[in-house]
Short mmCIF file of C-alpha atoms in Angstrom, two decimals:
data_model
loop_
_atom_site.label_atom_id
_atom_site.label_comp_id
_atom_site.label_asym_id
_atom_site.label_seq_id
_atom_site.Cartn_x
_atom_site.Cartn_y
_atom_site.Cartn_z
CA UNK A 280 30.65 116.08 192.84
CA UNK A 281 33.09 117.51 195.05
CA UNK A 282 36.40 115.45 195.78
CA UNK A 283 38.72 116.30 198.50
CA UNK A 284 38.89 113.69 200.97
CA UNK A 285 37.27 110.55 200.33
CA UNK A 286 37.35 108.01 203.29
CA UNK A 287 38.20 104.39 201.80
CA UNK A 288 38.65 101.16 203.56
CA UNK A 289 41.61 98.65 203.24
CA UNK A 290 41.70 95.26 204.37
CA UNK A 291 45.34 95.93 205.78
CA UNK A 292 44.37 98.41 207.99
CA UNK A 293 41.47 98.56 210.69
CA UNK A 294 40.66 101.94 210.22
CA UNK A 295 39.48 104.32 207.60
CA UNK A 296 41.89 106.58 205.89
CA UNK A 297 41.57 109.07 203.48
CA UNK A 298 42.34 109.73 200.02
CA UNK A 299 42.04 112.36 197.28
CA UNK A 300 40.85 110.52 194.19
CA UNK A 301 37.69 109.30 193.28
CA UNK A 302 37.23 106.87 190.53
CA UNK A 303 34.33 107.28 187.85
CA UNK A 304 33.87 104.12 185.94
CA UNK A 305 30.91 103.78 183.10
CA UNK A 306 28.90 106.63 184.79
CA UNK A 307 26.98 109.45 183.24
CA UNK A 308 27.39 113.44 184.82
CA UNK A 309 24.68 115.40 183.03
CA UNK A 310 22.75 118.62 183.29
CA UNK A 311 24.58 119.92 186.32
CA UNK A 312 25.21 123.42 187.51
CA UNK A 313 27.71 125.39 189.63
CA UNK A 314 27.48 129.30 190.53
CA UNK A 315 31.55 128.78 190.31
CA UNK A 316 34.15 126.36 189.24
CA UNK A 317 33.29 122.81 188.54
CA UNK A 318 29.96 122.60 186.69
CA UNK A 319 29.92 118.82 186.79
CA UNK A 320 33.25 117.55 188.92
CA UNK A 321 35.46 119.27 191.24
CA UNK A 322 38.47 117.61 192.62
CA UNK A 323 40.47 114.96 191.46
CA UNK A 324 39.33 112.19 189.34
CA UNK A 325 39.87 108.82 187.33
CA UNK A 326 37.37 108.41 184.61
CA UNK A 327 37.07 105.94 182.58
CA UNK A 328 34.59 102.92 180.80
CA UNK A 329 32.90 104.96 178.47
CA UNK A 330 31.70 107.53 181.07
CA UNK A 331 30.06 110.41 179.90
CA UNK A 332 30.20 114.14 181.39
CA UNK A 333 27.70 116.21 179.21
CA UNK A 334 25.41 119.45 179.40
CA UNK A 335 27.17 120.73 182.72
CA UNK A 336 27.56 124.79 183.42
CA UNK A 337 29.82 126.24 185.32
CA UNK A 338 29.82 130.09 186.49
CA UNK A 339 33.53 129.73 186.63
CA UNK A 340 35.99 127.50 185.26
CA UNK A 341 35.65 123.90 184.26
CA UNK A 342 32.09 123.28 182.95
CA UNK A 343 32.52 119.35 182.77
CA UNK A 344 35.42 118.97 185.02
CA UNK A 345 37.63 121.35 187.42
CA UNK A 346 40.77 119.67 188.84
CA UNK A 347 43.44 117.21 188.38
CA UNK A 348 42.24 114.16 186.09
CA UNK A 349 43.06 110.97 184.20
CA UNK A 350 40.57 110.37 181.73
CA UNK A 351 40.42 107.27 179.27
CA UNK A 352 38.10 106.20 177.02
CA UNK A 353 35.37 108.83 177.85
CA UNK A 354 33.32 111.68 176.55
CA UNK A 355 33.38 115.45 177.64
CA UNK A 356 30.46 116.80 175.40
CA UNK A 357 28.41 119.81 175.22
CA UNK A 358 29.67 121.26 178.70
CA UNK A 359 30.01 125.04 179.06
CA UNK A 360 31.92 127.32 181.25
CA UNK A 361 32.07 131.07 181.99
CA UNK A 362 35.86 131.77 182.32
CA UNK A 363 37.64 128.99 180.70
CA UNK A 364 37.83 125.42 179.96
CA UNK A 365 34.21 124.35 178.78
CA UNK A 366 35.44 120.72 178.71
CA UNK A 367 38.27 120.77 181.45
CA UNK A 368 40.04 122.96 183.30
CA UNK A 369 43.13 121.55 184.75
CA UNK A 370 44.10 122.75 187.94
CA UNK A 371 46.62 119.98 188.51
CA UNK A 372 48.49 117.13 186.64
CA UNK A 373 45.84 115.97 183.71
CA UNK A 374 46.05 113.50 181.01
CA UNK A 375 43.06 112.36 178.58
CA UNK A 376 43.30 109.60 175.86
CA UNK A 377 41.08 107.82 173.54
CA UNK A 378 38.36 110.13 174.76
CA UNK A 379 35.69 112.17 172.52
CA UNK A 380 35.93 115.73 173.11
CA UNK A 381 33.24 117.38 171.62
CA UNK A 382 31.17 120.43 171.47
CA UNK A 383 32.50 122.31 175.00
CA UNK A 384 32.26 125.74 175.05
CA UNK A 385 33.53 128.82 177.10
CA UNK A 386 32.68 132.32 177.21
CA UNK A 387 36.07 133.13 178.34
CA UNK A 388 39.42 131.21 178.03
CA UNK A 389 39.71 128.09 175.88
CA UNK A 390 36.62 126.63 174.92
CA UNK A 391 37.55 122.77 175.35
CA UNK A 392 40.56 122.68 177.98
CA UNK A 393 42.05 125.43 180.19
CA UNK A 394 44.03 125.48 182.84
CA UNK A 395 46.11 127.36 185.30
CA UNK A 396 49.77 126.45 184.04
CA UNK A 397 49.35 122.71 184.55
CA UNK A 398 50.55 120.88 181.08
CA UNK A 399 47.90 118.29 179.93
CA UNK A 400 48.67 115.65 177.83
CA UNK A 401 45.74 114.94 175.62
CA UNK A 402 46.90 113.01 172.59
CA UNK A 403 44.91 110.08 170.44
CA UNK A 404 41.40 112.01 171.56
CA UNK A 405 38.64 112.62 168.92
CA UNK A 406 37.86 116.17 168.61
CA UNK A 407 34.90 116.01 166.30
CA UNK A 408 36.38 116.50 163.14
CA UNK A 409 40.21 115.17 161.34
CA UNK A 410 41.22 118.94 160.99
CA UNK A 411 43.54 120.08 164.02
CA UNK A 412 42.21 120.67 167.32
CA UNK A 413 44.69 123.42 167.74
CA UNK A 414 42.85 126.56 169.51
CA UNK A 415 40.58 124.46 171.39
CA UNK A 416 42.92 124.43 174.37
CA UNK A 417 45.12 127.07 175.82
CA UNK A 418 48.26 127.79 173.73
CA UNK A 419 51.32 125.81 174.91
CA UNK A 420 49.34 124.13 177.65
CA UNK A 421 47.84 121.13 175.95
CA UNK A 422 49.52 118.38 173.72
CA UNK A 423 47.36 117.21 171.19
CA UNK A 424 48.98 115.19 168.65
CA UNK A 425 48.31 112.73 167.40
CA UNK A 426 44.85 113.44 167.68
CA UNK A 427 42.37 110.58 166.04
CA UNK A 428 41.01 110.79 162.83
CA UNK A 429 37.84 109.13 160.93
CA UNK A 430 37.97 106.84 158.41
CA UNK A 431 35.23 105.48 156.01
CA UNK A 432 35.25 102.26 154.12
CA UNK A 433 32.93 101.20 151.39
CA UNK A 434 32.82 99.02 148.41
CA UNK A 435 34.13 100.31 145.04
CA UNK A 436 31.34 98.25 142.98
CA UNK A 437 28.03 95.89 144.08
CA UNK A 438 25.39 94.04 142.13
CA UNK A 439 22.08 95.57 142.05
CA UNK A 440 20.06 93.75 144.97
CA UNK A 441 23.22 92.75 146.75
CA UNK A 442 24.45 94.19 150.32
CA UNK A 443 27.62 95.26 151.60
CA UNK A 444 28.65 96.99 154.95
CA UNK A 445 29.94 100.46 155.36
CA UNK A 446 32.01 100.93 158.12
CA UNK A 447 33.18 104.47 159.95
CA UNK A 448 35.90 104.07 162.15
CA UNK A 449 37.84 105.99 164.63
CA UNK A 450 40.69 104.23 165.69
CA UNK A 451 43.97 105.63 164.28
CA UNK A 452 45.97 108.80 164.80
CA UNK A 453 46.70 111.94 162.18
CA UNK A 454 50.17 110.29 162.08
CA UNK A 455 49.01 106.32 161.21
CA UNK A 456 49.14 105.33 165.01
CA UNK A 457 47.17 102.42 166.32
CA UNK A 458 46.17 101.06 169.54
CA UNK A 459 43.37 103.90 170.48
CA UNK A 460 39.74 104.53 169.46
CA UNK A 461 37.16 106.63 170.29
CA UNK A 462 34.53 105.38 173.21
CA UNK A 463 32.24 102.90 172.72
CA UNK A 464 28.67 104.33 172.04
CA UNK A 465 29.91 107.43 169.92
CA UNK A 466 27.06 107.91 167.20
CA UNK A 467 27.20 107.76 163.33
CA UNK A 468 25.01 108.40 160.77
CA UNK A 469 25.06 107.01 157.06
CA UNK A 470 23.58 108.61 154.19
CA UNK A 471 23.34 106.92 150.57
CA UNK A 472 21.63 106.87 146.89
CA UNK A 473 20.44 104.20 144.87
CA UNK A 474 19.47 101.80 147.29
CA UNK A 475 19.14 101.84 151.25
CA UNK A 476 21.14 101.84 154.16
CA UNK A 477 20.13 99.58 157.55
CA UNK A 478 20.57 100.87 160.19
CA UNK A 479 21.08 104.96 159.07
CA UNK A 480 22.28 105.60 162.42
CA UNK A 481 24.43 103.40 164.85
CA UNK A 482 26.96 103.94 167.75
CA UNK A 483 30.40 103.02 167.85
CA UNK A 484 32.07 99.72 169.13
CA UNK A 485 35.74 99.23 169.50
CA UNK A 486 35.86 102.35 167.40
CA UNK A 487 33.90 101.59 164.42
CA UNK A 488 30.24 101.94 163.39
CA UNK A 489 28.65 99.79 160.54
CA UNK A 490 25.40 99.97 158.57
CA UNK A 491 24.72 97.57 155.70
CA UNK A 492 23.93 98.99 151.94
CA UNK A 493 21.44 97.38 149.70
CA UNK A 494 22.03 98.46 146.17
CA UNK A 495 18.30 98.92 144.21
CA UNK A 496 17.57 97.54 140.89
CA UNK A 497 18.76 100.28 138.73
CA UNK A 498 22.46 100.34 137.67
CA UNK A 499 24.48 103.88 138.40
CA UNK A 500 26.89 105.43 140.43
CA UNK A 501 25.89 105.73 144.01
CA UNK A 502 27.02 107.97 146.79
CA UNK A 503 27.44 106.61 150.25
CA UNK A 504 28.68 108.64 153.34
CA UNK A 505 28.80 108.59 157.27
CA UNK A 506 29.03 111.15 159.60
CA UNK A 507 30.54 111.37 163.00
CA UNK A 508 29.99 114.83 164.72
CA UNK A 509 31.13 117.67 162.45
CA UNK A 510 33.34 115.12 160.09
CA UNK A 511 31.46 113.61 156.90
CA UNK A 512 33.22 111.23 154.79
CA UNK A 513 32.34 110.01 151.25
CA UNK A 514 32.63 107.52 148.64
CA UNK A 515 31.47 106.70 145.01
CA UNK A 516 30.14 102.93 144.54
CA UNK A 517 28.97 101.64 141.30
CA UNK A 518 25.87 99.46 140.96
CA UNK A 519 26.12 96.88 138.28
#
């Protein structure tokens, strides 16, 4: 999608006037290719409501998005660019929050976020792991901190044959900050021993995904885990 001038109706006017921003709500843009900049989107955008920008390819800059953008509660996943900014190339003021930025690549320049000198505010996002995302964006251009981190909650003990929930969440920053969450629909998988898990794969709602662990008949120490993107967290629980 190319955004330069969009005709918009305003009831206070009797004619159409032009604006420079396109709003994208709860939409998916996937599998598009551009020979130059902007594989998925080119221009000025407000993107939110669990929109997904994925699998887009640019022969220049900005595999997912090229331009200026305000992105909230959305996913930039597995986009690629030849010259920088596999996820987004900021050619203007850009802010990203409560979003999932994972698996974006670029042959040249920064893999996730690159730009032409415009500062990018990208705090309170999930980058696929609990470790620092520094290096995924152009040095000095992108503000990452605090980034979102994954947590995992499991019981310490359970009776044989009983059930208890396992919860994987991405709702806090590395500094303990709250009020942000990974977008709804982020996939999670669960695994465990000495029992069964249902479901073994789930997606997040309000930043959390849950599976029910049911212990088998045998007592012992079980291992349970949850994985979201490249991050796996595990815990031990005692079956009594």
